[in-house]
Amino acid sequence: MNQDTKNREVPEWDAYFMGIAEEVAKRSKDPSSQNGCVIVDSRKRPVSFGYNGTIQGADESKMTLSERPMKYYFAIHSEMNALLFAGRDVTGCTLYNKMATCENCLKYCLQAGIKRFVYKELRVGSYRNGEKKSMTNIATDEAIIRLLVACPDVETLNITNGKTYIEDILDSYDKDSDEYQSLVKWVK
């Protein structure tokens, strides 16, 4: 241990950048979910930040984020904001996000060259709290699994429990269910 830090805890890099992502999330005006994102290069230098919100320069009183499903037409996810404002190539970078990336943002992040995803929460949604998942939820989970299986050099990590994104998704299903069986086949 370094003499300068022996009397205090210095966070590991993943915890450090996740803490920054959580601070960035506080900028979101979405009343139901505040998500923050930090993109970091291989030398541990921040490249970009983003949080979920409405489009830049918009009169937010005309585009409320509290009305579902209307908010989905106005909201831009934290990952997309971070990608759009990066201003440079993000190939090989790590993306720190408070909530796991949705299937749409995951697709764009993979296309941009992000190689590592670190998150703290699986996803927000009542179906994650024991309620029956809709066909849309199941299709979303399948899309995420198939994207990640197709990109084996991409790493994912839930900083809270140490699981991968695929493990987290599969663990949210009853292992005896037809839905679980339809998802696990993509992993084998």
JSON list of C-alpha atoms in Angstrom, two decimals:
[
{"chain": "A", "resi": 1, "resn": "MET", "atom": "CA", "xyz": [0.00, 0.00, 0.00]},
{"chain": "A", "resi": 2, "resn": "ASN", "atom": "CA", "xyz": [1.21, 3.47, -0.85]},
{"chain": "A", "resi": 3, "resn": "GLN", "atom": "CA", "xyz": [2.33, 5.49, 2.20]},
{"chain": "A", "resi": 4, "resn": "ASP", "atom": "CA", "xyz": [0.10, 8.40, 1.13]},
{"chain": "A", "resi": 5, "resn": "THR", "atom": "CA", "xyz": [-3.06, 6.28, 1.09]},
{"chain": "A", "resi": 6, "resn": "LYS", "atom": "CA", "xyz": [-2.50, 3.85, 3.94]},
{"chain": "A", "resi": 7, "resn": "ASN", "atom": "CA", "xyz": [-4.91, 5.70, 6.26]},
{"chain": "A", "resi": 8, "resn": "ARG", "atom": "CA", "xyz": [-7.73, 6.17, 3.76]},
{"chain": "A", "resi": 9, "resn": "GLU", "atom": "CA", "xyz": [-9.54, 4.11, 1.19]},
{"chain": "A", "resi": 10, "resn": "VAL", "atom": "CA", "xyz": [-8.89, 4.89, -2.44]},
{"chain": "A", "resi": 11, "resn": "PRO", "atom": "CA", "xyz": [-11.65, 3.53, -4.67]},
{"chain": "A", "resi": 12, "resn": "GLU", "atom": "CA", "xyz": [-10.88, 1.05, -7.43]},
{"chain": "A", "resi": 13, "resn": "TRP", "atom": "CA", "xyz": [-11.31, 2.51, -10.93]},
{"chain": "A", "resi": 14, "resn": "ASP", "atom": "CA", "xyz": [-14.70, 0.86, -11.56]},
{"chain": "A", "resi": 15, "resn": "ALA", "atom": "CA", "xyz": [-16.11, 2.18, -8.27]},
{"chain": "A", "resi": 16, "resn": "TYR", "atom": "CA", "xyz": [-14.60, 5.61, -8.92]},
{"chain": "A", "resi": 17, "resn": "PHE", "atom": "CA", "xyz": [-16.17, 6.00, -12.37]},
{"chain": "A", "resi": 18, "resn": "MET", "atom": "CA", "xyz": [-19.48, 4.52, -11.21]},
{"chain": "A", "resi": 19, "resn": "GLY", "atom": "CA", "xyz": [-19.55, 7.20, -8.52]},
{"chain": "A", "resi": 20, "resn": "ILE", "atom": "CA", "xyz": [-19.10, 9.84, -11.21]},
{"chain": "A", "resi": 21, "resn": "ALA", "atom": "CA", "xyz": [-21.90, 8.27, -13.29]},
{"chain": "A", "resi": 22, "resn": "GLU", "atom": "CA", "xyz": [-24.18, 8.48, -10.25]},
{"chain": "A", "resi": 23, "resn": "GLU", "atom": "CA", "xyz": [-23.35, 12.16, -9.83]},
{"chain": "A", "resi": 24, "resn": "VAL", "atom": "CA", "xyz": [-23.99, 12.82, -13.53]},
{"chain": "A", "resi": 25, "resn": "ALA", "atom": "CA", "xyz": [-27.40, 11.10, -13.14]},
{"chain": "A", "resi": 26, "resn": "LYS", "atom": "CA", "xyz": [-28.46, 13.83, -10.72]},
{"chain": "A", "resi": 27, "resn": "ARG", "atom": "CA", "xyz": [-28.66, 16.25, -13.68]},
{"chain": "A", "resi": 28, "resn": "SER", "atom": "CA", "xyz": [-31.61, 14.30, -15.12]},
{"chain": "A", "resi": 29, "resn": "LYS", "atom": "CA", "xyz": [-35.01, 15.92, -14.70]},
{"chain": "A", "resi": 30, "resn": "ASP", "atom": "CA", "xyz": [-36.85, 12.64, -15.33]},
{"chain": "A", "resi": 31, "resn": "PRO", "atom": "CA", "xyz": [-38.98, 12.11, -12.20]},
{"chain": "A", "resi": 32, "resn": "SER", "atom": "CA", "xyz": [-39.02, 8.29, -12.45]},
{"chain": "A", "resi": 33, "resn": "SER", "atom": "CA", "xyz": [-35.48, 7.35, -13.50]},
{"chain": "A", "resi": 34, "resn": "GLN", "atom": "CA", "xyz": [-32.25, 9.27, -13.32]},
{"chain": "A", "resi": 35, "resn": "ASN", "atom": "CA", "xyz": [-29.43, 7.64, -15.23]},
{"chain": "A", "resi": 36, "resn": "GLY", "atom": "CA", "xyz": [-25.88, 8.86, -15.70]},
{"chain": "A", "resi": 37, "resn": "CYS", "atom": "CA", "xyz": [-23.13, 7.66, -18.00]},
{"chain": "A", "resi": 38, "resn": "VAL", "atom": "CA", "xyz": [-19.36, 8.13, -18.22]},
{"chain": "A", "resi": 39, "resn": "ILE", "atom": "CA", "xyz": [-17.27, 6.91, -21.16]},
{"chain": "A", "resi": 40, "resn": "VAL", "atom": "CA", "xyz": [-13.63, 6.30, -20.24]},
{"chain": "A", "resi": 41, "resn": "ASP", "atom": "CA", "xyz": [-10.68, 5.47, -22.47]},
{"chain": "A", "resi": 42, "resn": "SER", "atom": "CA", "xyz": [-8.12, 2.72, -21.89]},
{"chain": "A", "resi": 43, "resn": "ARG", "atom": "CA", "xyz": [-5.86, 5.12, -19.95]},
{"chain": "A", "resi": 44, "resn": "LYS", "atom": "CA", "xyz": [-8.66, 5.82, -17.43]},
{"chain": "A", "resi": 45, "resn": "ARG", "atom": "CA", "xyz": [-9.38, 9.27, -18.82]},
{"chain": "A", "resi": 46, "resn": "PRO", "atom": "CA", "xyz": [-12.99, 10.43, -19.15]},
{"chain": "A", "resi": 47, "resn": "VAL", "atom": "CA", "xyz": [-14.05, 10.96, -22.76]},
{"chain": "A", "resi": 48, "resn": "SER", "atom": "CA", "xyz": [-17.68, 11.98, -22.30]},
{"chain": "A", "resi": 49, "resn": "PHE", "atom": "CA", "xyz": [-20.59, 12.23, -19.88]},
{"chain": "A", "resi": 50, "resn": "GLY", "atom": "CA", "xyz": [-24.34, 11.97, -20.40]},
{"chain": "A", "resi": 51, "resn": "TYR", "atom": "CA", "xyz": [-27.62, 11.77, -18.53]},
{"chain": "A", "resi": 52, "resn": "ASN", "atom": "CA", "xyz": [-31.16, 11.00, -19.64]},
{"chain": "A", "resi": 53, "resn": "GLY", "atom": "CA", "xyz": [-33.27, 13.97, -20.60]},
{"chain": "A", "resi": 54, "resn": "THR", "atom": "CA", "xyz": [-34.97, 15.86, -23.40]},
{"chain": "A", "resi": 55, "resn": "ILE", "atom": "CA", "xyz": [-33.34, 17.20, -26.54]},
{"chain": "A", "resi": 56, "resn": "GLN", "atom": "CA", "xyz": [-30.86, 20.03, -26.20]},
{"chain": "A", "resi": 57, "resn": "GLY", "atom": "CA", "xyz": [-32.38, 23.51, -26.18]},
{"chain": "A", "resi": 58, "resn": "ALA", "atom": "CA", "xyz": [-35.99, 22.28, -26.01]},
{"chain": "A", "resi": 59, "resn": "ASP", "atom": "CA", "xyz": [-38.66, 23.95, -23.93]},
{"chain": "A", "resi": 60, "resn": "GLU", "atom": "CA", "xyz": [-39.00, 21.19, -21.34]},
{"chain": "A", "resi": 61, "resn": "SER", "atom": "CA", "xyz": [-42.44, 22.43, -20.28]},
{"chain": "A", "resi": 62, "resn": "LYS", "atom": "CA", "xyz": [-43.68, 21.25, -23.69]},
{"chain": "A", "resi": 63, "resn": "MET", "atom": "CA", "xyz": [-42.06, 17.81, -23.38]},
{"chain": "A", "resi": 64, "resn": "THR", "atom": "CA", "xyz": [-42.84, 16.32, -20.02]},
{"chain": "A", "resi": 65, "resn": "LEU", "atom": "CA", "xyz": [-40.85, 13.35, -18.80]},
{"chain": "A", "resi": 66, "resn": "SER", "atom": "CA", "xyz": [-43.50, 12.26, -16.33]},
{"chain": "A", "resi": 67, "resn": "GLU", "atom": "CA", "xyz": [-46.13, 11.11, -18.85]},
{"chain": "A", "resi": 68, "resn": "ARG", "atom": "CA", "xyz": [-45.70, 7.52, -20.00]},
{"chain": "A", "resi": 69, "resn": "PRO", "atom": "CA", "xyz": [-45.62, 6.47, -22.77]},
{"chain": "A", "resi": 70, "resn": "MET", "atom": "CA", "xyz": [-45.30, 9.98, -24.24]},
{"chain": "A", "resi": 71, "resn": "LYS", "atom": "CA", "xyz": [-41.96, 10.59, -22.50]},
{"chain": "A", "resi": 72, "resn": "TYR", "atom": "CA", "xyz": [-40.32, 7.91, -24.65]},
{"chain": "A", "resi": 73, "resn": "TYR", "atom": "CA", "xyz": [-40.79, 10.10, -27.72]},
{"chain": "A", "resi": 74, "resn": "PHE", "atom": "CA", "xyz": [-38.87, 12.96, -26.08]},
{"chain": "A", "resi": 75, "resn": "ALA", "atom": "CA", "xyz": [-36.28, 11.29, -23.87]},
{"chain": "A", "resi": 76, "resn": "ILE", "atom": "CA", "xyz": [-32.71, 10.61, -24.89]},
{"chain": "A", "resi": 77, "resn": "HIS", "atom": "CA", "xyz": [-30.87, 8.01, -22.84]},
{"chain": "A", "resi": 78, "resn": "SER", "atom": "CA", "xyz": [-27.68, 8.81, -20.99]},
{"chain": "A", "resi": 79, "resn": "GLU", "atom": "CA", "xyz": [-25.57, 6.53, -23.21]},
{"chain": "A", "resi": 80, "resn": "MET", "atom": "CA", "xyz": [-26.77, 8.22, -26.39]},
{"chain": "A", "resi": 81, "resn": "ASN", "atom": "CA", "xyz": [-26.07, 11.66, -24.96]},
{"chain": "A", "resi": 82, "resn": "ALA", "atom": "CA", "xyz": [-22.56, 10.55, -23.97]},
{"chain": "A", "resi": 83, "resn": "LEU", "atom": "CA", "xyz": [-21.92, 9.10, -27.45]},
{"chain": "A", "resi": 84, "resn": "LEU", "atom": "CA", "xyz": [-23.26, 12.18, -29.21]},
{"chain": "A", "resi": 85, "resn": "PHE", "atom": "CA", "xyz": [-21.15, 14.57, -27.15]},
{"chain": "A", "resi": 86, "resn": "ALA", "atom": "CA", "xyz": [-17.96, 12.48, -27.09]},
{"chain": "A", "resi": 87, "resn": "GLY", "atom": "CA", "xyz": [-16.43, 14.47, -29.93]},
{"chain": "A", "resi": 88, "resn": "ARG", "atom": "CA", "xyz": [-13.93, 11.69, -30.62]},
{"chain": "A", "resi": 89, "resn": "ASP", "atom": "CA", "xyz": [-13.61, 8.02, -31.38]},
{"chain": "A", "resi": 90, "resn": "VAL", "atom": "CA", "xyz": [-14.73, 5.80, -28.50]},
{"chain": "A", "resi": 91, "resn": "THR", "atom": "CA", "xyz": [-13.36, 2.52, -29.87]},
{"chain": "A", "resi": 92, "resn": "GLY", "atom": "CA", "xyz": [-12.10, 0.34, -27.03]},
{"chain": "A", "resi": 93, "resn": "CYS", "atom": "CA", "xyz": [-13.61, 2.54, -24.32]},
{"chain": "A", "resi": 94, "resn": "THR", "atom": "CA", "xyz": [-15.49, 1.50, -21.18]},
{"chain": "A", "resi": 95, "resn": "LEU", "atom": "CA", "xyz": [-19.00, 2.79, -20.55]},
{"chain": "A", "resi": 96, "resn": "TYR", "atom": "CA", "xyz": [-20.07, 3.26, -16.91]},
{"chain": "A", "resi": 97, "resn": "ASN", "atom": "CA", "xyz": [-23.82, 3.53, -16.51]},
{"chain": "A", "resi": 98, "resn": "LYS", "atom": "CA", "xyz": [-25.94, 3.53, -13.38]},
{"chain": "A", "resi": 99, "resn": "MET", "atom": "CA", "xyz": [-28.54, 1.33, -15.11]},
{"chain": "A", "resi": 100, "resn": "ALA", "atom": "CA", "xyz": [-27.74, -1.43, -17.58]},
{"chain": "A", "resi": 101, "resn": "THR", "atom": "CA", "xyz": [-27.93, -0.33, -21.19]},
{"chain": "A", "resi": 102, "resn": "CYS", "atom": "CA", "xyz": [-31.17, -0.96, -23.10]},
{"chain": "A", "resi": 103, "resn": "GLU", "atom": "CA", "xyz": [-31.12, -2.99, -26.31]},
{"chain": "A", "resi": 104, "resn": "ASN", "atom": "CA", "xyz": [-31.28, 0.08, -28.55]},
{"chain": "A", "resi": 105, "resn": "CYS", "atom": "CA", "xyz": [-28.45, 1.99, -26.86]},
{"chain": "A", "resi": 106, "resn": "LEU", "atom": "CA", "xyz": [-26.42, -1.23, -26.59]},
{"chain": "A", "resi": 107, "resn": "LYS", "atom": "CA", "xyz": [-26.63, -1.63, -30.36]},
{"chain": "A", "resi": 108, "resn": "TYR", "atom": "CA", "xyz": [-25.32, 1.89, -30.97]},
{"chain": "A", "resi": 109, "resn": "CYS", "atom": "CA", "xyz": [-22.61, 1.63, -28.32]},
{"chain": "A", "resi": 110, "resn": "LEU", "atom": "CA", "xyz": [-21.36, -1.63, -29.85]},
{"chain": "A", "resi": 111, "resn": "GLN", "atom": "CA", "xyz": [-21.34, 0.01, -33.29]},
{"chain": "A", "resi": 112, "resn": "ALA", "atom": "CA", "xyz": [-19.33, 2.92, -31.87]},
{"chain": "A", "resi": 113, "resn": "GLY", "atom": "CA", "xyz": [-16.73, 0.47, -30.54]},
{"chain": "A", "resi": 114, "resn": "ILE", "atom": "CA", "xyz": [-17.44, 0.39, -26.79]},
{"chain": "A", "resi": 115, "resn": "LYS", "atom": "CA", "xyz": [-15.81, -2.80, -25.51]},
{"chain": "A", "resi": 116, "resn": "ARG", "atom": "CA", "xyz": [-16.74, -2.84, -21.84]},
{"chain": "A", "resi": 117, "resn": "PHE", "atom": "CA", "xyz": [-19.97, -2.01, -20.01]},
{"chain": "A", "resi": 118, "resn": "VAL", "atom": "CA", "xyz": [-20.09, -1.54, -16.23]},
{"chain": "A", "resi": 119, "resn": "TYR", "atom": "CA", "xyz": [-23.44, -0.92, -14.54]},
{"chain": "A", "resi": 120, "resn": "LYS", "atom": "CA", "xyz": [-24.97, -0.94, -11.07]},
{"chain": "A", "resi": 121, "resn": "GLU", "atom": "CA", "xyz": [-28.63, -1.86, -11.59]},
{"chain": "A", "resi": 122, "resn": "LEU", "atom": "CA", "xyz": [-30.10, -4.30, -14.08]},
{"chain": "A", "resi": 123, "resn": "ARG", "atom": "CA", "xyz": [-32.88, -2.05, -15.36]},
{"chain": "A", "resi": 124, "resn": "VAL", "atom": "CA", "xyz": [-35.71, -0.05, -13.92]},
{"chain": "A", "resi": 125, "resn": "GLY", "atom": "CA", "xyz": [-39.16, -1.52, -14.43]},
{"chain": "A", "resi": 126, "resn": "SER", "atom": "CA", "xyz": [-41.93, -3.12, -12.43]},
{"chain": "A", "resi": 127, "resn": "TYR", "atom": "CA", "xyz": [-41.39, -6.45, -14.17]},
{"chain": "A", "resi": 128, "resn": "ARG", "atom": "CA", "xyz": [-38.04, -6.67, -12.37]},
{"chain": "A", "resi": 129, "resn": "ASN", "atom": "CA", "xyz": [-39.89, -6.67, -9.05]},
{"chain": "A", "resi": 130, "resn": "GLY", "atom": "CA", "xyz": [-41.59, -10.03, -9.40]},
{"chain": "A", "resi": 131, "resn": "GLU", "atom": "CA", "xyz": [-44.38, -9.05, -11.76]},
{"chain": "A", "resi": 132, "resn": "LYS", "atom": "CA", "xyz": [-45.00, -11.09, -14.89]},
{"chain": "A", "resi": 133, "resn": "LYS", "atom": "CA", "xyz": [-42.87, -9.96, -17.80]},
{"chain": "A", "resi": 134, "resn": "SER", "atom": "CA", "xyz": [-44.60, -8.80, -20.95]},
{"chain": "A", "resi": 135, "resn": "MET", "atom": "CA", "xyz": [-43.70, -10.11, -24.39]},
{"chain": "A", "resi": 136, "resn": "THR", "atom": "CA", "xyz": [-41.89, -6.82, -24.98]},
{"chain": "A", "resi": 137, "resn": "ASN", "atom": "CA", "xyz": [-39.75, -7.34, -21.86]},
{"chain": "A", "resi": 138, "resn": "ILE", "atom": "CA", "xyz": [-38.87, -10.86, -22.96]},
{"chain": "A", "resi": 139, "resn": "ALA", "atom": "CA", "xyz": [-38.08, -9.73, -26.52]},
{"chain": "A", "resi": 140, "resn": "THR", "atom": "CA", "xyz": [-35.85, -6.98, -25.13]},
{"chain": "A", "resi": 141, "resn": "ASP", "atom": "CA", "xyz": [-33.98, -9.48, -22.96]},
{"chain": "A", "resi": 142, "resn": "GLU", "atom": "CA", "xyz": [-33.53, -11.79, -25.95]},
{"chain": "A", "resi": 143, "resn": "ALA", "atom": "CA", "xyz": [-32.20, -8.94, -28.10]},
{"chain": "A", "resi": 144, "resn": "ILE", "atom": "CA", "xyz": [-29.65, -7.99, -25.44]},
{"chain": "A", "resi": 145, "resn": "ILE", "atom": "CA", "xyz": [-28.49, -11.59, -25.00]},
{"chain": "A", "resi": 146, "resn": "ARG", "atom": "CA", "xyz": [-28.18, -12.13, -28.75]},
{"chain": "A", "resi": 147, "resn": "LEU", "atom": "CA", "xyz": [-26.23, -8.89, -29.22]},
{"chain": "A", "resi": 148, "resn": "LEU", "atom": "CA", "xyz": [-23.78, -9.79, -26.46]},
{"chain": "A", "resi": 149, "resn": "VAL", "atom": "CA", "xyz": [-23.37, -13.41, -27.59]},
{"chain": "A", "resi": 150, "resn": "ALA", "atom": "CA", "xyz": [-22.63, -12.14, -31.11]},
{"chain": "A", "resi": 151, "resn": "CYS", "atom": "CA", "xyz": [-19.88, -9.88, -29.71]},
{"chain": "A", "resi": 152, "resn": "PRO", "atom": "CA", "xyz": [-17.79, -12.24, -27.54]},
{"chain": "A", "resi": 153, "resn": "ASP", "atom": "CA", "xyz": [-14.96, -9.74, -27.06]},
{"chain": "A", "resi": 154, "resn": "VAL", "atom": "CA", "xyz": [-17.30, -7.33, -25.24]},
{"chain": "A", "resi": 155, "resn": "GLU", "atom": "CA", "xyz": [-17.20, -7.45, -21.43]},
{"chain": "A", "resi": 156, "resn": "THR", "atom": "CA", "xyz": [-20.09, -6.62, -19.10]},
{"chain": "A", "resi": 157, "resn": "LEU", "atom": "CA", "xyz": [-20.05, -6.31, -15.32]},
{"chain": "A", "resi": 158, "resn": "ASN", "atom": "CA", "xyz": [-22.64, -5.56, -12.66]},
{"chain": "A", "resi": 159, "resn": "ILE", "atom": "CA", "xyz": [-20.47, -3.75, -10.11]},
{"chain": "A", "resi": 160, "resn": "THR", "atom": "CA", "xyz": [-22.98, -4.60, -7.35]},
{"chain": "A", "resi": 161, "resn": "ASN", "atom": "CA", "xyz": [-23.07, -8.39, -7.67]},
{"chain": "A", "resi": 162, "resn": "GLY", "atom": "CA", "xyz": [-20.16, -9.25, -9.99]},
{"chain": "A", "resi": 163, "resn": "LYS", "atom": "CA", "xyz": [-22.40, -10.87, -12.61]},
{"chain": "A", "resi": 164, "resn": "THR", "atom": "CA", "xyz": [-22.41, -10.33, -16.35]},
{"chain": "A", "resi": 165, "resn": "TYR", "atom": "CA", "xyz": [-25.36, -8.71, -18.08]},
{"chain": "A", "resi": 166, "resn": "ILE", "atom": "CA", "xyz": [-26.45, -12.09, -19.49]},
{"chain": "A", "resi": 167, "resn": "GLU", "atom": "CA", "xyz": [-26.25, -13.75, -16.06]},
{"chain": "A", "resi": 168, "resn": "ASP", "atom": "CA", "xyz": [-28.30, -10.92, -14.53]},
{"chain": "A", "resi": 169, "resn": "ILE", "atom": "CA", "xyz": [-31.00, -11.24, -17.18]},
{"chain": "A", "resi": 170, "resn": "LEU", "atom": "CA", "xyz": [-31.21, -15.03, -16.90]},
{"chain": "A", "resi": 171, "resn": "ASP", "atom": "CA", "xyz": [-31.32, -14.83, -13.09]},
{"chain": "A", "resi": 172, "resn": "SER", "atom": "CA", "xyz": [-34.44, -12.66, -13.34]},
{"chain": "A", "resi": 173, "resn": "TYR", "atom": "CA", "xyz": [-36.40, -15.60, -14.80]},
{"chain": "A", "resi": 174, "resn": "ASP", "atom": "CA", "xyz": [-37.77, -18.78, -13.26]},
{"chain": "A", "resi": 175, "resn": "LYS", "atom": "CA", "xyz": [-35.37, -21.45, -14.54]},
{"chain": "A", "resi": 176, "resn": "ASP", "atom": "CA", "xyz": [-38.28, -23.83, -15.20]},
{"chain": "A", "resi": 177, "resn": "SER", "atom": "CA", "xyz": [-40.16, -21.33, -17.36]},
{"chain": "A", "resi": 178, "resn": "ASP", "atom": "CA", "xyz": [-40.53, -21.49, -21.13]},
{"chain": "A", "resi": 179, "resn": "GLU", "atom": "CA", "xyz": [-39.23, -17.92, -21.31]},
{"chain": "A", "resi": 180, "resn": "TYR", "atom": "CA", "xyz": [-35.98, -18.90, -19.57]},
{"chain": "A", "resi": 181, "resn": "GLN", "atom": "CA", "xyz": [-35.53, -21.88, -21.91]},
{"chain": "A", "resi": 182, "resn": "SER", "atom": "CA", "xyz": [-36.07, -19.67, -24.97]},
{"chain": "A", "resi": 183, "resn": "LEU", "atom": "CA", "xyz": [-33.38, -17.26, -23.73]},
{"chain": "A", "resi": 184, "resn": "VAL", "atom": "CA", "xyz": [-30.77, -19.71, -22.46]},
{"chain": "A", "resi": 185, "resn": "LYS", "atom": "CA", "xyz": [-30.57, -21.42, -25.86]},
{"chain": "A", "resi": 186, "resn": "TRP", "atom": "CA", "xyz": [-28.79, -18.34, -27.23]},
{"chain": "A", "resi": 187, "resn": "VAL", "atom": "CA", "xyz": [-26.05, -18.61, -24.62]},
{"chain": "A", "resi": 188, "resn": "LYS", "atom": "CA", "xyz": [-25.11, -22.24, -25.36]}
]
